[in-house]
Short mmCIF file of C-alpha atoms in Angstrom, two decimals:
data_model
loop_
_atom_site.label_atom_id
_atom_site.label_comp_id
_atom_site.label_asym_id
_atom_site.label_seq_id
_atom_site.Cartn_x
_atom_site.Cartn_y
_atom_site.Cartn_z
CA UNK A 1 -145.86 -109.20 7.39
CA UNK A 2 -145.23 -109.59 10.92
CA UNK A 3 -146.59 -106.53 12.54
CA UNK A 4 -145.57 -107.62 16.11
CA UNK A 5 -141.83 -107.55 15.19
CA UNK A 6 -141.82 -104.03 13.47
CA UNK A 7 -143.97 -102.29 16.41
CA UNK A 8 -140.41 -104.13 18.96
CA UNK A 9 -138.26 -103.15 16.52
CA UNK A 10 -139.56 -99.18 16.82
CA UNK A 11 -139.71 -99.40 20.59
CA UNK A 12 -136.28 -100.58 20.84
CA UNK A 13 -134.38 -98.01 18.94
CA UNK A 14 -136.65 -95.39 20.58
CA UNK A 15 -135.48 -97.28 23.87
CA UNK A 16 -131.92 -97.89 22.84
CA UNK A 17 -131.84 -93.97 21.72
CA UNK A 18 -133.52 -92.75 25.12
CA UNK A 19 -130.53 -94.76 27.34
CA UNK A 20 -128.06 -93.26 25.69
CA UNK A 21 -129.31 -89.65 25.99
CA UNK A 22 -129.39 -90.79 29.87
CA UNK A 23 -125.37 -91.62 29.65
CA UNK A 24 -124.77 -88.35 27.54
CA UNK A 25 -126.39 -85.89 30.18
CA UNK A 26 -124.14 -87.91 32.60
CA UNK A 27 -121.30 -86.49 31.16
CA UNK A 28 -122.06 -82.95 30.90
CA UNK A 29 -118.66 -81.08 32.53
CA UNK A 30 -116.79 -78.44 32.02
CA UNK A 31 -115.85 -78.99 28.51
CA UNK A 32 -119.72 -77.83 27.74
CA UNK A 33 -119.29 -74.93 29.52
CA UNK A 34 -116.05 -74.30 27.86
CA UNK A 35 -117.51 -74.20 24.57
CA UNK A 36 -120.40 -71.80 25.59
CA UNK A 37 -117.81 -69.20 26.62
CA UNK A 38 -115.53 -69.59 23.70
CA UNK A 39 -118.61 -68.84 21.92
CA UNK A 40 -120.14 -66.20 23.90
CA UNK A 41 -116.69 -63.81 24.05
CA UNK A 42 -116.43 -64.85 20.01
CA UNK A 43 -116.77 -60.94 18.44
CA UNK A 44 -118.22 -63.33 15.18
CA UNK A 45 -120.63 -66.07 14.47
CA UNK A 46 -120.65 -69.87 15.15
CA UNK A 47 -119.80 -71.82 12.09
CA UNK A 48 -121.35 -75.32 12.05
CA UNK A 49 -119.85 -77.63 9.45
CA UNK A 50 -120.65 -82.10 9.43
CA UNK A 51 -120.42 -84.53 5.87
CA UNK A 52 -123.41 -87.06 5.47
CA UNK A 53 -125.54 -87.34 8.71
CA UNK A 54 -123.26 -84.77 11.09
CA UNK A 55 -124.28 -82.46 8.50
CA UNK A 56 -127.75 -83.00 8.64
CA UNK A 57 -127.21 -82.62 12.02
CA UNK A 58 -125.24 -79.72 12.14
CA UNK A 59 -127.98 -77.89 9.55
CA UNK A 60 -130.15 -78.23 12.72
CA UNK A 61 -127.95 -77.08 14.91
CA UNK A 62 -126.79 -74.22 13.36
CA UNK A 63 -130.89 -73.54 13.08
CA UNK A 64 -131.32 -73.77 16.57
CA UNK A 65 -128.17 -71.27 17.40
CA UNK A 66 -129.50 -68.54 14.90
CA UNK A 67 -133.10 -68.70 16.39
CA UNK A 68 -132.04 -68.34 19.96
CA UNK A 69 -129.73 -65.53 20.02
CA UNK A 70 -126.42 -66.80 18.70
CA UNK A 71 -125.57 -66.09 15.12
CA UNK A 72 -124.40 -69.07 13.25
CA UNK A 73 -124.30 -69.82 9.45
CA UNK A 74 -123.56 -73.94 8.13
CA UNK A 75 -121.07 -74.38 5.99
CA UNK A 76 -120.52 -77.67 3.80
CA UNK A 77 -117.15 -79.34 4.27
CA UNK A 78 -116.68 -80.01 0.47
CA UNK A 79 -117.82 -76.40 -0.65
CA UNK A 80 -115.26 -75.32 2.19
CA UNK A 81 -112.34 -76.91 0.48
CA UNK A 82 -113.64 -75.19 -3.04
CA UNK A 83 -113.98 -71.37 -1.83
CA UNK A 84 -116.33 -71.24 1.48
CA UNK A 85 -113.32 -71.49 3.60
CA UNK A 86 -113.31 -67.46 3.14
CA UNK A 87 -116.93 -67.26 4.98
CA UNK A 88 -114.83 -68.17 7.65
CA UNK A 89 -112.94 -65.45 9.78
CA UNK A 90 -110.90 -65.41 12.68
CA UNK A 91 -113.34 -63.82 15.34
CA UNK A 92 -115.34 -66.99 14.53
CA UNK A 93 -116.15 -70.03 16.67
CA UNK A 94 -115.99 -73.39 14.34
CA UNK A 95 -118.59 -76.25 15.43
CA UNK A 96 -117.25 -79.49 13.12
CA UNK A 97 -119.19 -82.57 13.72
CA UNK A 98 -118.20 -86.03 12.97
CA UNK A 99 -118.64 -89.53 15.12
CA UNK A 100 -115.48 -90.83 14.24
CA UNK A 101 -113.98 -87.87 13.85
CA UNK A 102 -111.80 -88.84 10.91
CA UNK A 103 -114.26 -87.81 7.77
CA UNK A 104 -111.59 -87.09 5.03
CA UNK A 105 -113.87 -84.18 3.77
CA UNK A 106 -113.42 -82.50 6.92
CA UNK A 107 -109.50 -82.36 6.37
CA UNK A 108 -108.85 -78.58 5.11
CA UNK A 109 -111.63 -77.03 6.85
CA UNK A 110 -109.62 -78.24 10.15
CA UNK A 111 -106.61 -77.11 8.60
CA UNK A 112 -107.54 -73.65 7.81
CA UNK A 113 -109.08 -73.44 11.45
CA UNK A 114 -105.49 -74.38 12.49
CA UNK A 115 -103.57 -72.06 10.40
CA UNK A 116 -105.55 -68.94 10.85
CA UNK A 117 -105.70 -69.57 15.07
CA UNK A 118 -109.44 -70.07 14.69
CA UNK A 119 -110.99 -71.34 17.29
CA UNK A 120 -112.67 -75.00 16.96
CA UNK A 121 -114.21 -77.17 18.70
CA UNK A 122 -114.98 -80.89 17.90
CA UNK A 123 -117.76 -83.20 18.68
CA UNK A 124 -116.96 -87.18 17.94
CA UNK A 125 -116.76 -90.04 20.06
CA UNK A 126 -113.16 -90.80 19.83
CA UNK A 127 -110.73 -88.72 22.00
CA UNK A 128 -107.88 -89.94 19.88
CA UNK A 129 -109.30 -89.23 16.57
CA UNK A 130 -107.52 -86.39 13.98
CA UNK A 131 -110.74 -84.03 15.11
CA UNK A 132 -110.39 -84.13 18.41
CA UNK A 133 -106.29 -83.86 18.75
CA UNK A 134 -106.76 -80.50 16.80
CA UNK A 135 -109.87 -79.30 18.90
CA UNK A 136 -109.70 -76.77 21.04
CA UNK A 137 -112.12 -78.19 22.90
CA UNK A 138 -113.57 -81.35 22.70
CA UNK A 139 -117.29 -83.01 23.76
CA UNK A 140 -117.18 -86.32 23.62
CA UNK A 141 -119.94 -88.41 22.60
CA UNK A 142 -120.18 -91.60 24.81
CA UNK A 143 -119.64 -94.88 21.92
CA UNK A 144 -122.96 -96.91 22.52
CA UNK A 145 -123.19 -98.38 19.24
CA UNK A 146 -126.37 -97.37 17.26
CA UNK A 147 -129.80 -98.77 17.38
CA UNK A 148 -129.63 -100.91 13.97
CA UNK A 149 -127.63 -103.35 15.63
CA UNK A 150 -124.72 -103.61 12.99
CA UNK A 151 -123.15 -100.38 14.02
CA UNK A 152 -123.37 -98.63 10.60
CA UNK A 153 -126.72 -96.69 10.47
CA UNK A 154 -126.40 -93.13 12.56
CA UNK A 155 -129.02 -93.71 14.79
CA UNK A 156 -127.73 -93.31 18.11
CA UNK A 157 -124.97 -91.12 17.41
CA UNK A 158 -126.70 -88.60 15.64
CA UNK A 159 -129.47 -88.27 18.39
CA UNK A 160 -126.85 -88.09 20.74
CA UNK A 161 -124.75 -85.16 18.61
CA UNK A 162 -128.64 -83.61 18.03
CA UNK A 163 -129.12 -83.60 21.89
CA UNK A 164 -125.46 -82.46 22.64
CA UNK A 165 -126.28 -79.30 20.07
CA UNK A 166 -129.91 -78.24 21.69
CA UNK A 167 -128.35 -78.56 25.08
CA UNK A 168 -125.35 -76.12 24.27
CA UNK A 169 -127.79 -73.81 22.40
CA UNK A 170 -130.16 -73.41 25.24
CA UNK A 171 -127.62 -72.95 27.67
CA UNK A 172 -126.09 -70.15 25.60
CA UNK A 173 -129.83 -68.90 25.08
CA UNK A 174 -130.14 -68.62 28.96
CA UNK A 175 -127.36 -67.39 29.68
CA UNK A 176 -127.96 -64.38 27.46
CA UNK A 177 -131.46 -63.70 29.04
CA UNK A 178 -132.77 -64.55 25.71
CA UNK A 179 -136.56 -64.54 26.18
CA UNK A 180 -140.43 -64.42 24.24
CA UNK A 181 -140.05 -61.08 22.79
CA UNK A 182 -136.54 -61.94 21.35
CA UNK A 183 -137.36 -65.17 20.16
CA UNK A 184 -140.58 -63.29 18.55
CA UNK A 185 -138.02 -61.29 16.13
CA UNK A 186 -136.96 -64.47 14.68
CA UNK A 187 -140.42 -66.07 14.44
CA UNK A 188 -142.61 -63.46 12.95
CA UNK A 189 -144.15 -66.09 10.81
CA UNK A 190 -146.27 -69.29 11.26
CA UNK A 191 -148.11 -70.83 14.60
CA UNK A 192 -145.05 -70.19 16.52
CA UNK A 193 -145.11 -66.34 15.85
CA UNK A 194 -149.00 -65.82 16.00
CA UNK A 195 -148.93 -67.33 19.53
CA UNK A 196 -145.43 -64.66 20.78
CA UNK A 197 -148.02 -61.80 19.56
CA UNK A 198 -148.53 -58.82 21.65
CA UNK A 199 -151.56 -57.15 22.44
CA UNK A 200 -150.30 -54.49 20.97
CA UNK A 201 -149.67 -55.90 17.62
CA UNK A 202 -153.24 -57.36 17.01
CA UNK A 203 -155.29 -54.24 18.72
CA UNK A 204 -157.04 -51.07 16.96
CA UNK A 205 -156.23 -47.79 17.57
CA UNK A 206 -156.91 -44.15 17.89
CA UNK A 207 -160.35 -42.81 15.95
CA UNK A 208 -160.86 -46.75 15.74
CA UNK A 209 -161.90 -46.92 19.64
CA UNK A 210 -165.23 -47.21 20.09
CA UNK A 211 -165.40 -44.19 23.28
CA UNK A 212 -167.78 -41.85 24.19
CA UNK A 213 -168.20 -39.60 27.70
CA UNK A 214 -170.24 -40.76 30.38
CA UNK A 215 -172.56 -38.13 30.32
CA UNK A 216 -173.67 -39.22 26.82
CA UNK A 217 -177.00 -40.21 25.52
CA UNK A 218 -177.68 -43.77 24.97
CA UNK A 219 -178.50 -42.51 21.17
CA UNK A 220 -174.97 -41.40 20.73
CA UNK A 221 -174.27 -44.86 22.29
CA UNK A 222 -175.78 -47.26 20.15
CA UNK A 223 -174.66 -44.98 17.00
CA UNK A 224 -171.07 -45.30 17.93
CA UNK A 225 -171.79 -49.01 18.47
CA UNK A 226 -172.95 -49.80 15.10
CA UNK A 227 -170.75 -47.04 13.26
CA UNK A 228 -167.41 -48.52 15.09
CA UNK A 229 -168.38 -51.98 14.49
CA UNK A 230 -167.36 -53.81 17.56
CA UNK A 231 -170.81 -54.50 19.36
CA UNK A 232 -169.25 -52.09 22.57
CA UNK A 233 -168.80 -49.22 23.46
CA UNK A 234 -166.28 -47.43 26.18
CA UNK A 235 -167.49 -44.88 28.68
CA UNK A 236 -165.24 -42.65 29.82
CA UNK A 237 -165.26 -40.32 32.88
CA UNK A 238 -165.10 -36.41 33.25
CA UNK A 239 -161.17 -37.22 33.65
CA UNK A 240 -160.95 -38.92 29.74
CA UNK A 241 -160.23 -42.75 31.82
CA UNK A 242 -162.21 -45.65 31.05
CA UNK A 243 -164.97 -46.01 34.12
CA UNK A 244 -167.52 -48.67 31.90
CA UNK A 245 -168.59 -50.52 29.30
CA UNK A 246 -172.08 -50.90 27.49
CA UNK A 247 -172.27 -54.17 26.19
CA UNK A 248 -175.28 -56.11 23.99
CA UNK A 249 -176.21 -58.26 27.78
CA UNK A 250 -176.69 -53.88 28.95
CA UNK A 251 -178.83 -52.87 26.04
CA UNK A 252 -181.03 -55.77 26.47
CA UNK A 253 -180.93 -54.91 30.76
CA UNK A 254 -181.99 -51.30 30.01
CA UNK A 255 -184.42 -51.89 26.74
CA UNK A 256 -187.53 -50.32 28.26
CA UNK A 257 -186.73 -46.35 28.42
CA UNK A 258 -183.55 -46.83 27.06
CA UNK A 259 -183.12 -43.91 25.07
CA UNK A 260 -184.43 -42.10 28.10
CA UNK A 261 -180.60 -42.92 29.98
CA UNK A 262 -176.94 -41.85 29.41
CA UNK A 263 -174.28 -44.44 29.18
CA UNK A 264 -172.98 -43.82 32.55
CA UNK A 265 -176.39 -45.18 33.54
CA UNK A 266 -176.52 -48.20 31.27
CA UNK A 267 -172.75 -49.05 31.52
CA UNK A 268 -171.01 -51.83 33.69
CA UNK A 269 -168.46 -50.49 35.85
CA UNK A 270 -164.84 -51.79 36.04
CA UNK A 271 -164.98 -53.55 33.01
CA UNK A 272 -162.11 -56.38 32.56
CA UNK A 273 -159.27 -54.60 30.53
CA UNK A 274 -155.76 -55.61 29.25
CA UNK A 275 -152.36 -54.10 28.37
CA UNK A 276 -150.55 -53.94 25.31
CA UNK A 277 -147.38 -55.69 26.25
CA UNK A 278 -149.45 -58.92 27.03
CA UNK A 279 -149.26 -62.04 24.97
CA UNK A 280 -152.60 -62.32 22.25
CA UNK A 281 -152.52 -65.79 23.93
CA UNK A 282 -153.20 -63.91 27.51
CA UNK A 283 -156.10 -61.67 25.93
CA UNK A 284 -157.78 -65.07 24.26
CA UNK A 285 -157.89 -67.01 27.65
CA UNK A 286 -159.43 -63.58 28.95
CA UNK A 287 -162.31 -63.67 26.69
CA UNK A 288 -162.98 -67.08 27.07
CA UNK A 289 -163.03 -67.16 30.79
CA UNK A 290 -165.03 -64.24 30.59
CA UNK A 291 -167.73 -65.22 27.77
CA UNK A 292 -166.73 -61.70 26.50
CA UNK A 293 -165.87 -60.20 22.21
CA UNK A 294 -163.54 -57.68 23.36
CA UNK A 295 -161.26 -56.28 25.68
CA UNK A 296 -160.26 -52.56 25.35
CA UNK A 297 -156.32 -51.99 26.55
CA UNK A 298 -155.28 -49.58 29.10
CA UNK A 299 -152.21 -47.59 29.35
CA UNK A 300 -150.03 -49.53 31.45
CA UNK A 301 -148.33 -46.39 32.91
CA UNK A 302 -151.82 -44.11 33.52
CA UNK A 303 -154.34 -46.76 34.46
CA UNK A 304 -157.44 -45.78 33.02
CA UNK A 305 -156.31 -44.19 29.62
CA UNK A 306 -157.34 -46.44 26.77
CA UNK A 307 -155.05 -46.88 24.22
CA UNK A 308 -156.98 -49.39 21.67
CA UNK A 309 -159.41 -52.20 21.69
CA UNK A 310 -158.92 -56.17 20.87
CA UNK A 311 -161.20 -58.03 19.27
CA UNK A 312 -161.56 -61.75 19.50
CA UNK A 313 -161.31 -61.80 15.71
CA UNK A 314 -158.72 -60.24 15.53
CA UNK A 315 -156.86 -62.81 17.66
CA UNK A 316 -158.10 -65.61 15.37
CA UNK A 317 -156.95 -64.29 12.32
CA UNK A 318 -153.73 -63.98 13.39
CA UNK A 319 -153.84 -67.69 14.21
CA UNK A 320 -153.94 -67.13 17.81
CA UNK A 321 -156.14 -69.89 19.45
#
């Protein structure tokens, strides 16, 4: 086996593939931007419909859409022409997918689009092909050939139609302001979602808090410590807001005569806090930078008033690392 000539093969389809993504942002116009504003005005969804590859494709496109703020739903050409053409309604935007842009499959799900006045637009490489004569708008995928060197493997095109659909979903995405929190409502689940989580999600709450006043004995201290379970304790002022915090690295400061002080004595002022509308993420690199367990959360209208405590375990159990 000639290893040599497999690792130059992979580098030149990766090569051949990244050239022609070069040439397609080169011919980015108005026909993009088109399409984004036929879709945003749409009152319904973006339906994404490709046979073979383009549908493959189009699967991931359609993907991309939902999770960033515009609704879209794929619908296979063939099922189309055997009852899904009725998932398709005329406040809808149609997104059909094909490189030459004559797939026979493709044939009454055009037609209906026609018929009905819904509005479509094509992606193919040939201007003159049946797709993009009927599209109301077209984007045109430069013809570079594809990276198997015979022309008949979609290699090229379909990283090209791939690019073309994460380009127009991201511009659609900033245009409607879409940001972390809304992307979070789609992602609840997996790495992506742990790592969107707020502060507030993750943190404990009400009789939870470990608080007591600062006029407290350190014995009422250490027994909310180790009844609470968090290895801290907040001190709070006459006021009810959050002047200290007695830590394990206090206890062991003040050992001698220790039951012998109040917390407000023991404590160490100003400790680091957080609010609730910050990312987990945010509250991890916290603790680390700080060597610290915990962080309790402040109010972030009334500085001062605690509102629940974060624990560095909880952070890692909800996968945020």
């Amino acid at each position: 086996m000639d290893r040599e000539k497999l690792i130059n093969t992979a580098r030149r389809v990766i090569e051949d593939e990244s050239r022609a993504l070069t040439v397609l942002a080169e011919t980015i116009g108005d026909n993009l931007a088109q399409a984004a504003e036929l879709i945003l005005n749409a009152p319904g969804r973006v339906i994404v419909s490709g046979m073979g590859k383009s549908g493959h494709i189009g699967k991931k496109i359609t993907a991309t859409l939902a999770s960033t703020g515009t609704p879209a739903h794929f619908v296979h050409p063939a099922e189309a022409s055997h009852g899904d053409l009725g998932m398709i309604t005329k406040g809808d935007v149609v997104l059909i997918l094909s490189n030459s842009g004559e797939t026979p499959e493709l044939a009454d799900l055009i037609a209906h689009t026609r018929r009905f006045g819904i509005t479509m637009i094509g992606i193919a490489s040939r201007r003159e092909s049946s797709l993009m004569q009927q599209a109301d708008v077209q984007l045109l995928l430069p013809q570079l050939g594809e990276a198997c060197g015979h022309g008949v493997v979609p290699t090229i095109s379909t990283t090209m139609t791939l690019a073309l659909g994460d380009a127009l979903a991201v511009a659609l995405m900033e245009h409607r302001e879409f940001g972390a929190e809304h992307f979070r409502q789609f992602h609840p689940g997996g790495k992506l979602g742990a790592r969107l989580s707020k502060v507030r999600d993750l943190m404990h709450k009400d009789d939870t808090i470990p608080l007591i006043a600062e006029s407290a004995a350190m014995g009422d201290a250490l027994l909310t410590i180790s009844q609470k379970g968090f290895g801290v304790v907040g001190v709070l002022n006459s006021d009810g807001y959050l002047c200290g915090i007695v830590t394990d690295g206090d206890l062991r400061r003040h050992m001698d005569g220790l039951l012998d002080h109040t917390a407000g004595e023991v404590m160490t002022k100003s400790p680091r806090t957080i609010g609730p509308d910050a990312l987990a993420e945010e509250a991890v690199a916290v603790m680390n930078e700080k060597k610290i367990t915990c962080l309790f959360v402040e109010d972030p209208v009334q500085s001062g008033r605690v509102v629940g405590i974060l624990h560095i375990h909880d952070c890692l159990r909800a996968g945020v690392v």
